[in-house]
PDB file of C-alpha atoms in Angstrom:
ATOM      1  CA  MET A   4    -123.488  -6.123  41.401  1.00 67.00           C
ATOM      2  CA  PRO A   5    -122.088  -4.317  44.121  1.00 69.00           C
ATOM      3  CA  VAL A   6    -118.233  -4.795  44.365  1.00 81.00           C
ATOM      4  CA  VAL A   7    -117.163  -7.866  45.132  1.00 86.00           C
ATOM      5  CA  ASN A   8    -113.724  -8.857  46.363  1.00 89.00           C
ATOM      6  CA  SER A   9    -114.095 -12.351  48.109  1.00 95.00           C
ATOM      7  CA  TYR A  10    -115.881 -15.558  47.617  1.00 97.00           C
ATOM      8  CA  THR A  11    -117.656 -14.727  51.057  1.00 96.00           C
ATOM      9  CA  GLU A  12    -118.965 -11.226  49.727  1.00 96.00           C
ATOM     10  CA  LEU A  13    -120.179 -13.145  46.722  1.00 96.00           C
ATOM     11  CA  LYS A  14    -122.120 -15.554  49.021  1.00 96.00           C
ATOM     12  CA  GLU A  15    -123.617 -12.338  50.767  1.00 96.00           C
ATOM     13  CA  ALA A  16    -124.215 -10.875  47.239  1.00 96.00           C
ATOM     14  CA  ARG A  17    -126.132 -14.163  46.468  1.00 96.00           C
ATOM     15  CA  GLU A  18    -127.993 -14.208  49.719  1.00 94.00           C
ATOM     16  CA  GLN A  19    -129.229 -10.678  49.283  1.00 95.00           C
ATOM     17  CA  ARG A  20    -130.383 -11.039  45.605  1.00 95.00           C
ATOM     18  CA  MET A  21    -132.016 -14.244  45.196  1.00 94.00           C
ATOM     19  CA  GLY A  22    -135.516 -13.090  46.871  1.00 92.00           C
ATOM     20  CA  ALA A  23    -136.003 -10.586  44.260  1.00 95.00           C
ATOM     21  CA  VAL A  24    -135.728 -13.032  41.336  1.00 96.00           C
ATOM     22  CA  SER A  25    -137.013 -16.203  42.954  1.00 94.00           C
ATOM     23  CA  MET A  26    -140.132 -16.192  40.906  1.00 94.00           C
ATOM     24  CA  ASN A  27    -138.707 -15.018  37.548  1.00 96.00           C
ATOM     25  CA  HIS A  28    -137.059 -17.726  35.541  1.00 96.00           C
ATOM     26  CA  ILE A  29    -134.967 -15.537  33.344  1.00 96.00           C
ATOM     27  CA  LYS A  30    -134.038 -12.993  35.939  1.00 97.00           C
ATOM     28  CA  LEU A  31    -133.261 -15.902  38.212  1.00 97.00           C
ATOM     29  CA  ASN A  32    -130.683 -17.529  35.639  1.00 98.00           C
ATOM     30  CA  LEU A  33    -129.301 -14.162  34.393  1.00 98.00           C
ATOM     31  CA  LEU A  34    -128.366 -13.565  38.603  1.00 97.00           C
ATOM     32  CA  HIS A  35    -126.585 -17.239  38.391  1.00 98.00           C
ATOM     33  CA  ASP A  36    -124.503 -16.437  35.282  1.00 98.00           C
ATOM     34  CA  GLU A  37    -123.341 -12.844  36.940  1.00 97.00           C
ATOM     35  CA  LEU A  38    -122.654 -14.725  40.170  1.00 97.00           C
ATOM     36  CA  ILE A  39    -120.937 -17.544  38.444  1.00 98.00           C
ATOM     37  CA  ALA A  40    -118.683 -15.559  36.152  1.00 98.00           C
ATOM     38  CA  LYS A  41    -117.740 -13.164  39.015  1.00 97.00           C
ATOM     39  CA  ALA A  42    -116.604 -16.414  40.797  1.00 98.00           C
ATOM     40  CA  VAL A  43    -114.691 -17.150  37.612  1.00 98.00           C
ATOM     41  CA  HIS A  44    -112.994 -13.842  37.643  1.00 97.00           C
ATOM     42  CA  LEU A  45    -112.014 -13.637  41.388  1.00 98.00           C
ATOM     43  CA  ALA A  46    -110.750 -17.249  41.074  1.00 98.00           C
ATOM     44  CA  LEU A  47    -108.663 -16.406  37.988  1.00 98.00           C
ATOM     45  CA  ASP A  48    -107.249 -13.127  40.152  1.00 97.00           C
ATOM     46  CA  THR A  49    -106.318 -15.547  42.728  1.00 97.00           C
ATOM     47  CA  VAL A  50    -104.283 -17.967  40.315  1.00 98.00           C
ATOM     48  CA  ARG A  51    -102.620 -15.057  38.649  1.00 98.00           C
ATOM     49  CA  SER A  52    -101.164 -14.237  41.999  1.00 97.00           C
ATOM     50  CA  GLU A  53     -99.502 -17.112  42.288  1.00 96.00           C
ATOM     51  CA  ARG A  54     -98.827 -18.326  38.882  1.00 97.00           C
ATOM     52  CA  GLY A  55     -99.046 -15.057  36.421  1.00 97.00           C
ATOM     53  CA  ASN A  56    -101.316 -14.500  33.464  1.00 97.00           C
ATOM     54  CA  PRO A  57    -103.184 -17.719  31.961  1.00 96.00           C
ATOM     55  CA  PRO A  58    -100.623 -19.173  29.411  1.00 96.00           C
ATOM     56  CA  ALA A  59    -103.054 -19.717  26.418  1.00 97.00           C
ATOM     57  CA  PRO A  60    -106.791 -18.326  25.654  1.00 97.00           C
ATOM     58  CA  PHE A  61    -109.437 -20.476  27.195  1.00 98.00           C
ATOM     59  CA  ALA A  62    -112.817 -20.984  27.721  1.00 98.00           C
ATOM     60  CA  PHE A  63    -115.153 -21.700  30.885  1.00 98.00           C
ATOM     61  CA  PHE A  64    -118.288 -23.558  29.857  1.00 98.00           C
ATOM     62  CA  LEU A  65    -121.250 -24.425  31.903  1.00 98.00           C
ATOM     63  CA  MET A  66    -123.323 -27.847  31.932  1.00 98.00           C
ATOM     64  CA  GLY A  67    -126.217 -29.395  33.411  1.00 96.00           C
ATOM     65  CA  SER A  68    -129.199 -27.140  34.440  1.00 97.00           C
ATOM     66  CA  ALA A  69    -126.710 -24.343  34.435  1.00 98.00           C
ATOM     67  CA  GLY A  70    -125.714 -24.768  30.806  1.00 98.00           C
ATOM     68  CA  ARG A  71    -129.407 -25.342  29.888  1.00 98.00           C
ATOM     69  CA  PHE A  72    -130.200 -21.758  31.569  1.00 98.00           C
ATOM     70  CA  GLU A  73    -132.617 -23.720  33.891  1.00 97.00           C
ATOM     71  CA  GLN A  74    -131.565 -23.516  37.269  1.00 96.00           C
ATOM     72  CA  SER A  75    -133.652 -23.031  40.177  1.00 95.00           C
ATOM     73  CA  VAL A  76    -132.731 -21.341  43.429  1.00 94.00           C
ATOM     74  CA  TRP A  77    -130.121 -23.335  44.110  1.00 94.00           C
ATOM     75  CA  SER A  78    -127.680 -25.215  42.115  1.00 94.00           C
ATOM     76  CA  ASP A  79    -124.810 -27.504  41.926  1.00 95.00           C
ATOM     77  CA  GLN A  80    -121.612 -27.259  39.704  1.00 98.00           C
ATOM     78  CA  ASP A  81    -121.424 -28.381  36.577  1.00 98.00           C
ATOM     79  CA  HIS A  82    -118.450 -26.858  34.273  1.00 98.00           C
ATOM     80  CA  GLY A  83    -115.374 -27.321  32.253  1.00 98.00           C
ATOM     81  CA  ILE A  84    -112.600 -25.705  30.794  1.00 98.00           C
ATOM     82  CA  ILE A  85    -111.451 -25.946  27.155  1.00 98.00           C
ATOM     83  CA  PHE A  86    -107.499 -24.105  26.345  1.00 98.00           C
ATOM     84  CA  ALA A  87    -105.501 -23.573  23.537  1.00 96.00           C
ATOM     85  CA  GLY A  88    -102.280 -24.885  22.782  1.00 84.00           C
ATOM     86  CA  ASN A  89    -100.794 -27.922  24.323  1.00 83.00           C
ATOM     87  CA  ASP A  90    -100.693 -30.197  27.660  1.00 82.00           C
ATOM     88  CA  ASP A  91     -97.974 -27.774  28.897  1.00 85.00           C
ATOM     89  CA  SER A  92    -100.848 -25.476  29.933  1.00 95.00           C
ATOM     90  CA  LYS A  93    -102.768 -28.082  31.716  1.00 96.00           C
ATOM     91  CA  SER A  94    -101.208 -27.754  35.233  1.00 96.00           C
ATOM     92  CA  TYR A  95    -102.310 -24.021  35.240  1.00 97.00           C
ATOM     93  CA  PHE A  96    -106.062 -24.594  33.996  1.00 98.00           C
ATOM     94  CA  LEU A  97    -106.327 -27.621  36.531  1.00 98.00           C
ATOM     95  CA  ARG A  98    -105.328 -25.061  39.126  1.00 98.00           C
ATOM     96  CA  VAL A  99    -108.170 -22.447  37.610  1.00 98.00           C
ATOM     97  CA  GLY A 100    -110.552 -25.389  37.823  1.00 98.00           C
ATOM     98  CA  ALA A 101    -109.727 -26.057  41.465  1.00 98.00           C
ATOM     99  CA  GLU A 102    -109.881 -22.649  42.387  1.00 98.00           C
ATOM    100  CA  ILE A 103    -113.066 -21.900  40.592  1.00 98.00           C
ATOM    101  CA  THR A 104    -114.755 -24.820  42.364  1.00 98.00           C
ATOM    102  CA  ASN A 105    -113.559 -23.632  45.768  1.00 98.00           C
ATOM    103  CA  ALA A 106    -115.059 -20.088  44.970  1.00 98.00           C
ATOM    104  CA  LEU A 107    -118.551 -21.406  44.011  1.00 98.00           C
ATOM    105  CA  ALA A 108    -118.920 -23.808  46.785  1.00 97.00           C
ATOM    106  CA  VAL A 109    -117.982 -20.841  49.163  1.00 97.00           C
ATOM    107  CA  ALA A 110    -120.732 -18.752  46.997  1.00 97.00           C
ATOM    108  CA  GLY A 111    -123.585 -21.467  47.639  1.00 96.00           C
ATOM    109  CA  TYR A 112    -123.075 -23.824  44.861  1.00 97.00           C
ATOM    110  CA  GLU A 113    -122.667 -27.498  45.868  1.00 95.00           C
ATOM    111  CA  PRO A 114    -119.827 -29.445  44.314  1.00 96.00           C
ATOM    112  CA  CYS A 115    -120.920 -32.038  41.821  1.00 95.00           C
ATOM    113  CA  ASP A 116    -121.493 -35.684  43.069  1.00 94.00           C
ATOM    114  CA  GLY A 117    -119.923 -36.708  39.886  1.00 95.00           C
ATOM    115  CA  LYS A 118    -117.170 -34.433  39.630  1.00 97.00           C
ATOM    116  CA  VAL A 119    -118.271 -32.620  36.573  1.00 98.00           C
ATOM    117  CA  MET A 120    -115.966 -29.755  37.314  1.00 98.00           C
ATOM    118  CA  ALA A 121    -112.948 -28.090  35.735  1.00 98.00           C
ATOM    119  CA  SER A 122    -110.706 -29.444  38.704  1.00 98.00           C
ATOM    120  CA  ASN A 123    -111.207 -32.786  36.968  1.00 98.00           C
ATOM    121  CA  PRO A 124    -108.890 -33.678  34.411  1.00 97.00           C
ATOM    122  CA  LEU A 125    -111.883 -35.180  32.249  1.00 98.00           C
ATOM    123  CA  TRP A 126    -113.302 -31.750  32.074  1.00 98.00           C
ATOM    124  CA  CYS A 127    -110.069 -29.871  31.428  1.00 98.00           C
ATOM    125  CA  LYS A 128    -108.699 -30.302  28.528  1.00 97.00           C
ATOM    126  CA  SER A 129    -106.912 -28.495  25.582  1.00 97.00           C
ATOM    127  CA  VAL A 130    -108.865 -28.124  22.142  1.00 97.00           C
ATOM    128  CA  ALA A 131    -107.135 -30.857  20.564  1.00 96.00           C
ATOM    129  CA  ASP A 132    -107.662 -33.352  23.671  1.00 97.00           C
ATOM    130  CA  TRP A 133    -111.471 -32.065  23.695  1.00 98.00           C
ATOM    131  CA  GLN A 134    -111.511 -33.263  19.881  1.00 97.00           C
ATOM    132  CA  LEU A 135    -110.199 -36.828  20.812  1.00 97.00           C
ATOM    133  CA  GLN A 136    -112.630 -36.734  23.846  1.00 98.00           C
ATOM    134  CA  VAL A 137    -115.678 -36.284  22.040  1.00 98.00           C
ATOM    135  CA  ALA A 138    -114.884 -39.091  19.489  1.00 97.00           C
ATOM    136  CA  ASP A 139    -113.644 -41.458  21.897  1.00 98.00           C
ATOM    137  CA  TRP A 140    -117.029 -40.996  23.690  1.00 98.00           C
ATOM    138  CA  LEU A 141    -119.111 -41.363  20.623  1.00 97.00           C
ATOM    139  CA  GLU A 142    -116.612 -44.522  19.243  1.00 96.00           C
ATOM    140  CA  GLU A 143    -117.003 -46.036  22.624  1.00 96.00           C
ATOM    141  CA  ALA A 144    -120.718 -45.757  22.892  1.00 94.00           C
ATOM    142  CA  SER A 145    -121.074 -47.486  26.081  1.00 96.00           C
ATOM    143  CA  TRP A 146    -123.629 -46.458  28.765  1.00 95.00           C
ATOM    144  CA  GLN A 147    -121.185 -44.473  30.738  1.00 96.00           C
ATOM    145  CA  SER A 148    -119.485 -42.715  27.679  1.00 97.00           C
ATOM    146  CA  LEU A 149    -122.841 -41.914  26.034  1.00 97.00           C
ATOM    147  CA  ARG A 150    -123.769 -40.199  29.753  1.00 96.00           C
ATOM    148  CA  HIS A 151    -120.510 -38.243  29.600  1.00 98.00           C
ATOM    149  CA  PHE A 152    -121.349 -37.419  26.229  1.00 98.00           C
ATOM    150  CA  SER A 153    -124.607 -35.892  26.911  1.00 97.00           C
ATOM    151  CA  THR A 154    -123.515 -34.033  29.839  1.00 97.00           C
ATOM    152  CA  PHE A 155    -121.176 -32.000  27.777  1.00 98.00           C
ATOM    153  CA  PHE A 156    -123.693 -31.380  25.054  1.00 98.00           C
ATOM    154  CA  ASP A 157    -125.893 -29.401  27.344  1.00 98.00           C
ATOM    155  CA  SER A 158    -123.091 -26.737  27.400  1.00 98.00           C
ATOM    156  CA  ARG A 159    -122.575 -23.023  26.838  1.00 98.00           C
ATOM    157  CA  VAL A 160    -119.198 -20.799  27.202  1.00 98.00           C
ATOM    158  CA  LEU A 161    -120.113 -18.221  30.209  1.00 98.00           C
ATOM    159  CA  VAL A 162    -116.364 -16.645  30.206  1.00 98.00           C
ATOM    160  CA  GLY A 163    -113.893 -16.776  27.619  1.00 98.00           C
ATOM    161  CA  GLU A 164    -113.648 -17.903  23.771  1.00 97.00           C
ATOM    162  CA  LYS A 165    -116.817 -19.242  22.479  1.00 96.00           C
ATOM    163  CA  GLY A 166    -115.637 -20.565  19.087  1.00 97.00           C
ATOM    164  CA  TYR A 167    -113.855 -23.806  20.924  1.00 97.00           C
ATOM    165  CA  LEU A 168    -117.229 -24.946  22.122  1.00 97.00           C
ATOM    166  CA  LYS A 169    -118.710 -24.472  18.998  1.00 97.00           C
ATOM    167  CA  GLU A 170    -116.170 -26.569  16.960  1.00 97.00           C
ATOM    168  CA  LEU A 171    -116.512 -29.620  19.461  1.00 98.00           C
ATOM    169  CA  LYS A 172    -120.272 -29.677  18.624  1.00 98.00           C
ATOM    170  CA  GLN A 173    -119.764 -29.306  15.125  1.00 98.00           C
ATOM    171  CA  THR A 174    -117.633 -32.683  15.532  1.00 97.00           C
ATOM    172  CA  SER A 175    -120.114 -34.248  17.449  1.00 97.00           C
ATOM    173  CA  PHE A 176    -122.525 -33.595  14.660  1.00 98.00           C
ATOM    174  CA  SER A 177    -120.347 -34.826  11.964  1.00 97.00           C
ATOM    175  CA  ILE A 178    -119.730 -38.205  13.933  1.00 97.00           C
ATOM    176  CA  LEU A 179    -123.099 -38.776  14.413  1.00 97.00           C
ATOM    177  CA  GLN A 180    -124.293 -38.055  10.944  1.00 94.00           C
ATOM    178  CA  ASP A 181    -121.399 -40.538   9.742  1.00 95.00           C
ATOM    179  CA  ASN A 182    -123.109 -43.074  12.197  1.00 95.00           C
ATOM    180  CA  PRO A 183    -126.813 -42.839  12.483  1.00 94.00           C
ATOM    181  CA  ASP A 184    -127.080 -45.880  14.846  1.00 94.00           C
ATOM    182  CA  LEU A 185    -125.569 -43.620  17.319  1.00 96.00           C
ATOM    183  CA  TYR A 186    -128.963 -41.975  17.957  1.00 96.00           C
ATOM    184  CA  ILE A 187    -130.153 -45.387  18.928  1.00 95.00           C
ATOM    185  CA  ARG A 188    -127.634 -45.936  21.453  1.00 95.00           C
ATOM    186  CA  LEU A 189    -128.281 -42.086  22.732  1.00 96.00           C
ATOM    187  CA  ILE A 190    -132.109 -42.934  22.900  1.00 96.00           C
ATOM    188  CA  ASP A 191    -131.580 -46.221  25.065  1.00 94.00           C
ATOM    189  CA  ASN A 192    -129.068 -44.124  26.864  1.00 93.00           C
ATOM    190  CA  VAL A 193    -131.791 -42.119  28.250  1.00 93.00           C
ATOM    191  CA  ASP A 194    -134.773 -44.639  27.643  1.00 87.00           C
ATOM    192  CA  PHE A 195    -135.493 -45.467  31.561  1.00 80.00           C
ATOM    193  CA  LEU A 196    -137.596 -43.019  32.636  1.00 75.00           C
ATOM    194  CA  LYS A 197    -138.490 -43.265  36.580  1.00 78.00           C
ATOM    195  CA  LYS A 198    -142.413 -42.580  36.280  1.00 86.00           C
ATOM    196  CA  GLY A 199    -143.956 -40.265  38.682  1.00 89.00           C
ATOM    197  CA  VAL A 200    -147.809 -41.067  37.513  1.00 92.00           C
ATOM    198  CA  GLY A 201    -148.784 -44.727  38.295  1.00 89.00           C
ATOM    199  CA  ILE A 202    -151.675 -46.898  35.844  1.00 87.00           C
ATOM    200  CA  PHE A 203    -154.118 -45.388  37.860  1.00 84.00           C
ATOM    201  CA  GLY A 204    -153.377 -41.621  37.590  1.00 87.00           C
ATOM    202  CA  GLN A 205    -151.923 -40.994  40.591  1.00 89.00           C
ATOM    203  CA  LEU A 206    -148.805 -39.378  41.780  1.00 92.00           C
ATOM    204  CA  LEU A 207    -145.820 -41.858  42.769  1.00 91.00           C
ATOM    205  CA  PRO A 208    -143.773 -40.222  45.614  1.00 91.00           C
ATOM    206  CA  GLU A 209    -140.720 -41.738  47.047  1.00 87.00           C
ATOM    207  CA  GLN A 210    -141.314 -44.771  49.367  1.00 84.00           C
ATOM    208  CA  GLN A 211    -138.091 -45.119  50.942  1.00 79.00           C
ATOM    209  CA  GLY A 212    -135.306 -43.220  52.965  1.00 76.00           C
ATOM    210  CA  GLU A 213    -135.204 -39.226  53.838  1.00 77.00           C
ATOM    211  CA  GLN A 214    -137.192 -38.549  50.292  1.00 83.00           C
ATOM    212  CA  SER A 215    -140.286 -40.600  51.089  1.00 87.00           C
ATOM    213  CA  GLY A 216    -143.706 -38.904  50.698  1.00 89.00           C
ATOM    214  CA  THR A 217    -141.969 -36.363  48.173  1.00 93.00           C
ATOM    215  CA  ILE A 218    -141.894 -36.147  44.600  1.00 93.00           C
ATOM    216  CA  GLN A 219    -138.649 -35.997  42.342  1.00 92.00           C
ATOM    217  CA  LEU A 220    -139.145 -33.576  40.020  1.00 94.00           C
ATOM    218  CA  LYS A 221    -135.857 -33.623  38.555  1.00 93.00           C
ATOM    219  CA  GLN A 222    -136.108 -37.292  37.461  1.00 92.00           C
ATOM    220  CA  LYS A 223    -139.801 -37.539  37.128  1.00 94.00           C
ATOM    221  CA  ALA A 224    -140.984 -34.363  35.488  1.00 95.00           C
ATOM    222  CA  PHE A 225    -137.885 -32.585  33.995  1.00 97.00           C
ATOM    223  CA  PHE A 226    -135.901 -35.044  32.650  1.00 96.00           C
ATOM    224  CA  PRO A 227    -138.407 -36.203  29.925  1.00 97.00           C
ATOM    225  CA  TYR A 228    -138.663 -32.961  28.272  1.00 98.00           C
ATOM    226  CA  VAL A 229    -134.817 -32.269  28.744  1.00 98.00           C
ATOM    227  CA  ASN A 230    -133.742 -35.613  27.248  1.00 97.00           C
ATOM    228  CA  ALA A 231    -136.231 -35.150  24.525  1.00 98.00           C
ATOM    229  CA  LEU A 232    -135.381 -31.834  23.271  1.00 98.00           C
ATOM    230  CA  ARG A 233    -131.398 -32.866  23.582  1.00 98.00           C
ATOM    231  CA  LEU A 234    -132.011 -35.466  21.022  1.00 98.00           C
ATOM    232  CA  LEU A 235    -133.633 -33.526  18.598  1.00 98.00           C
ATOM    233  CA  ALA A 236    -131.167 -30.868  19.026  1.00 98.00           C
ATOM    234  CA  LEU A 237    -128.331 -33.495  18.253  1.00 98.00           C
ATOM    235  CA  LYS A 238    -130.620 -35.188  15.119  1.00 96.00           C
ATOM    236  CA  ASN A 239    -130.939 -31.619  13.648  1.00 97.00           C
ATOM    237  CA  LYS A 240    -127.282 -29.753  14.506  1.00 97.00           C
ATOM    238  CA  ILE A 241    -129.099 -27.246  16.874  1.00 98.00           C
ATOM    239  CA  PHE A 242    -126.034 -25.650  18.838  1.00 98.00           C
ATOM    240  CA  ALA A 243    -128.112 -24.041  21.561  1.00 97.00           C
ATOM    241  CA  PRO A 244    -128.322 -25.870  24.583  1.00 98.00           C
ATOM    242  CA  SER A 245    -131.229 -24.662  26.659  1.00 98.00           C
ATOM    243  CA  THR A 246    -134.577 -26.768  26.140  1.00 98.00           C
ATOM    244  CA  LEU A 247    -136.499 -23.784  25.419  1.00 98.00           C
ATOM    245  CA  SER A 248    -133.846 -22.614  22.729  1.00 98.00           C
ATOM    246  CA  ARG A 249    -134.020 -26.064  21.350  1.00 98.00           C
ATOM    247  CA  PHE A 250    -137.798 -26.025  20.950  1.00 98.00           C
ATOM    248  CA  ARG A 251    -137.780 -22.569  19.122  1.00 98.00           C
ATOM    249  CA  GLN A 252    -135.170 -23.689  16.941  1.00 98.00           C
ATOM    250  CA  LEU A 253    -136.796 -26.670  15.538  1.00 97.00           C
ATOM    251  CA  THR A 254    -138.268 -26.035  12.004  1.00 95.00           C
ATOM    252  CA  ASN A 255    -141.915 -26.193  11.460  1.00 93.00           C
ATOM    253  CA  ASP A 256    -141.979 -30.066  10.690  1.00 93.00           C
ATOM    254  CA  TYR A 257    -141.867 -30.722  14.183  1.00 96.00           C
ATOM    255  CA  GLN A 258    -144.616 -28.671  15.013  1.00 96.00           C
ATOM    256  CA  ALA A 259    -146.531 -30.891  17.454  1.00 96.00           C
ATOM    257  CA  ILE A 260    -142.913 -31.564  19.338  1.00 97.00           C
ATOM    258  CA  LYS A 261    -143.120 -27.522  19.303  1.00 97.00           C
ATOM    259  CA  SER A 262    -146.665 -27.131  20.901  1.00 97.00           C
ATOM    260  CA  VAL A 263    -145.161 -28.638  24.173  1.00 98.00           C
ATOM    261  CA  GLU A 264    -142.867 -25.683  24.721  1.00 98.00           C
ATOM    262  CA  SER A 265    -145.709 -23.834  26.867  1.00 98.00           C
ATOM    263  CA  ASP A 266    -145.878 -27.071  29.165  1.00 98.00           C
ATOM    264  CA  PHE A 267    -142.144 -26.949  29.569  1.00 98.00           C
ATOM    265  CA  ILE A 268    -142.293 -23.304  30.591  1.00 97.00           C
ATOM    266  CA  GLU A 269    -145.303 -24.042  32.911  1.00 97.00           C
ATOM    267  CA  LEU A 270    -143.398 -26.938  34.497  1.00 97.00           C
ATOM    268  CA  LEU A 271    -140.380 -24.371  35.071  1.00 97.00           C
ATOM    269  CA  ASP A 272    -142.740 -21.806  36.664  1.00 96.00           C
ATOM    270  CA  TYR A 273    -144.068 -24.788  38.731  1.00 96.00           C
ATOM    271  CA  ARG A 274    -140.946 -25.708  40.414  1.00 94.00           C
ATOM    272  CA  LEU A 275    -140.196 -21.916  41.248  1.00 94.00           C
ATOM    273  CA  LYS A 276    -143.692 -21.408  42.866  1.00 93.00           C
ATOM    274  CA  PHE A 277    -143.297 -24.218  44.967  1.00 90.00           C
ATOM    275  CA  ARG A 278    -139.818 -24.572  45.615  1.00 86.00           C
ATOM    276  CA  LYS A 279    -138.706 -21.288  45.809  1.00 84.00           C
ATOM    277  CA  ASN A 280    -138.239 -21.483  49.751  1.00 84.00           C
ATOM    278  CA  ALA A 281    -136.001 -24.634  49.485  1.00 85.00           C
ATOM    279  CA  GLN A 282    -133.079 -24.203  51.856  1.00 87.00           C
ATOM    280  CA  THR A 283    -130.899 -27.111  49.736  1.00 87.00           C
ATOM    281  CA  TYR A 284    -129.723 -27.819  46.592  1.00 88.00           C
ATOM    282  CA  GLU A 285    -131.488 -31.632  46.761  1.00 86.00           C
ATOM    283  CA  GLU A 286    -134.587 -29.727  48.156  1.00 88.00           C
ATOM    284  CA  VAL A 287    -135.170 -27.712  45.090  1.00 90.00           C
ATOM    285  CA  HIS A 288    -136.276 -30.947  43.557  1.00 90.00           C
ATOM    286  CA  LEU A 289    -138.168 -32.592  46.228  1.00 92.00           C
ATOM    287  CA  ILE A 290    -141.703 -31.574  46.563  1.00 92.00           C
ATOM    288  CA  PRO A 291    -143.508 -32.966  49.892  1.00 92.00           C
ATOM    289  CA  MET A 292    -146.894 -34.504  48.893  1.00 92.00           C
ATOM    290  CA  GLN A 293    -148.584 -32.931  51.782  1.00 91.00           C
ATOM    291  CA  SER A 294    -147.741 -29.347  50.218  1.00 91.00           C
ATOM    292  CA  LEU A 295    -149.461 -30.108  47.163  1.00 94.00           C
ATOM    293  CA  ASN A 296    -153.356 -29.418  47.260  1.00 94.00           C
ATOM    294  CA  LYS A 297    -155.814 -31.308  44.644  1.00 94.00           C
ATOM    295  CA  GLU A 298    -155.328 -28.687  41.803  1.00 96.00           C
ATOM    296  CA  ALA A 299    -151.799 -28.549  42.343  1.00 96.00           C
ATOM    297  CA  LYS A 300    -151.528 -32.506  42.106  1.00 95.00           C
ATOM    298  CA  GLN A 301    -153.574 -32.679  39.051  1.00 96.00           C
ATOM    299  CA  GLU A 302    -151.439 -29.789  37.268  1.00 97.00           C
ATOM    300  CA  LEU A 303    -148.145 -31.736  38.197  1.00 96.00           C
ATOM    301  CA  LYS A 304    -149.485 -34.970  36.792  1.00 96.00           C
ATOM    302  CA  GLN A 305    -150.595 -33.660  33.584  1.00 96.00           C
ATOM    303  CA  LEU A 306    -147.023 -31.846  33.228  1.00 97.00           C
ATOM    304  CA  MET A 307    -145.610 -35.400  33.847  1.00 96.00           C
ATOM    305  CA  LYS A 308    -147.648 -37.078  31.549  1.00 95.00           C
ATOM    306  CA  LYS A 309    -147.104 -34.558  28.605  1.00 97.00           C
ATOM    307  CA  GLY A 310    -143.565 -35.058  29.266  1.00 97.00           C
ATOM    308  CA  TYR A 311    -143.648 -38.696  29.007  1.00 95.00           C
ATOM    309  CA  LYS A 312    -145.959 -38.544  25.614  1.00 96.00           C
ATOM    310  CA  LEU A 313    -143.163 -36.060  24.288  1.00 97.00           C
ATOM    311  CA  PHE A 314    -140.070 -38.345  24.798  1.00 97.00           C
ATOM    312  CA  SER A 315    -142.186 -41.202  23.408  1.00 96.00           C
ATOM    313  CA  ASP A 316    -143.072 -39.282  20.147  1.00 97.00           C
ATOM    314  CA  VAL A 317    -139.562 -38.034  19.874  1.00 97.00           C
ATOM    315  CA  LYS A 318    -138.495 -41.405  20.019  1.00 96.00           C
ATOM    316  CA  SER A 319    -140.697 -42.523  17.607  1.00 96.00           C
ATOM    317  CA  ILE A 320    -139.731 -39.652  15.150  1.00 96.00           C
ATOM    318  CA  ILE A 321    -135.752 -40.833  15.544  1.00 95.00           C
ATOM    319  CA  GLU A 322    -136.157 -44.374  15.050  1.00 93.00           C
ATOM    320  CA  LYS A 323    -138.109 -43.609  12.171  1.00 91.00           C
ATOM    321  CA  GLU A 324    -135.581 -41.221  10.849  1.00 88.00           C
ATOM    322  CA  CYS A 325    -132.801 -43.615  11.176  1.00 88.00           C
ATOM    323  CA  SER A 326    -134.832 -46.630   9.633  1.00 80.00           C
ATOM    324  CA  LYS A 327    -134.718 -44.833   6.345  1.00 71.00           C
TER     325      LYS A 327
END
């Protein structure tokens, strides 16, 4: 990356380079990583000038599509901070989180509607408090707490100490192993799938509001694959956050599941093919029905159907394993 000294220059670098990688999933996500990491370092420089060096080692981690290395040309923000030591350091790292959130917003990454960002105290904690938080989410096992936990689990460290996050995931695996009923609760948490294919095999576009006449790719196409592989990753103690990595790290006992990996790759490519010119984060996930020819509609229907079957198969596997 050329020398970038401000958030505005980072935005310009993003605009200049995005077109060249917009049809290559790996290069696109590597560019996002580079831009986000630069935003973090610029934000740290700002906070250092105000408050001095960080008072403790820390990790800045990504979640959501960024955590899974599955971003498209536009992405919103999903991130958190884990820091060593006690709460005396919290105000410093919340300031860092707020500055990172600002830096990324200027660079073109929309703030998360659900405030899943390091500027929010819920997502910026000491190692000890994170251990308690993960345990609390799983112990409470409410719809909201398990949603938070699932969001957290799709995570990877981009800047800082990678070991902190691994320790937290290991805690998760231990709790789940001791409480297998939680797997069923986690299934229930994501079991409602907004179907994109009707009983007569027709695509089901949105019917109301500004999204009327569009297909919602995120909910109707991606979620079944993402949710299914997250459940298997939890059951099989797979640390990797990306859906593709989770496919590849499953043992051969899951051969039928592993065979669906190629369909997920096709779905990633499909989104880039039809949404590479999207102008906003929201548009990335919305495909106007009128923009799809007969062949493209058929391809999308097949990808959706395979995702629904995948989730159904994974649900059956985990329920069967938990009943033993």
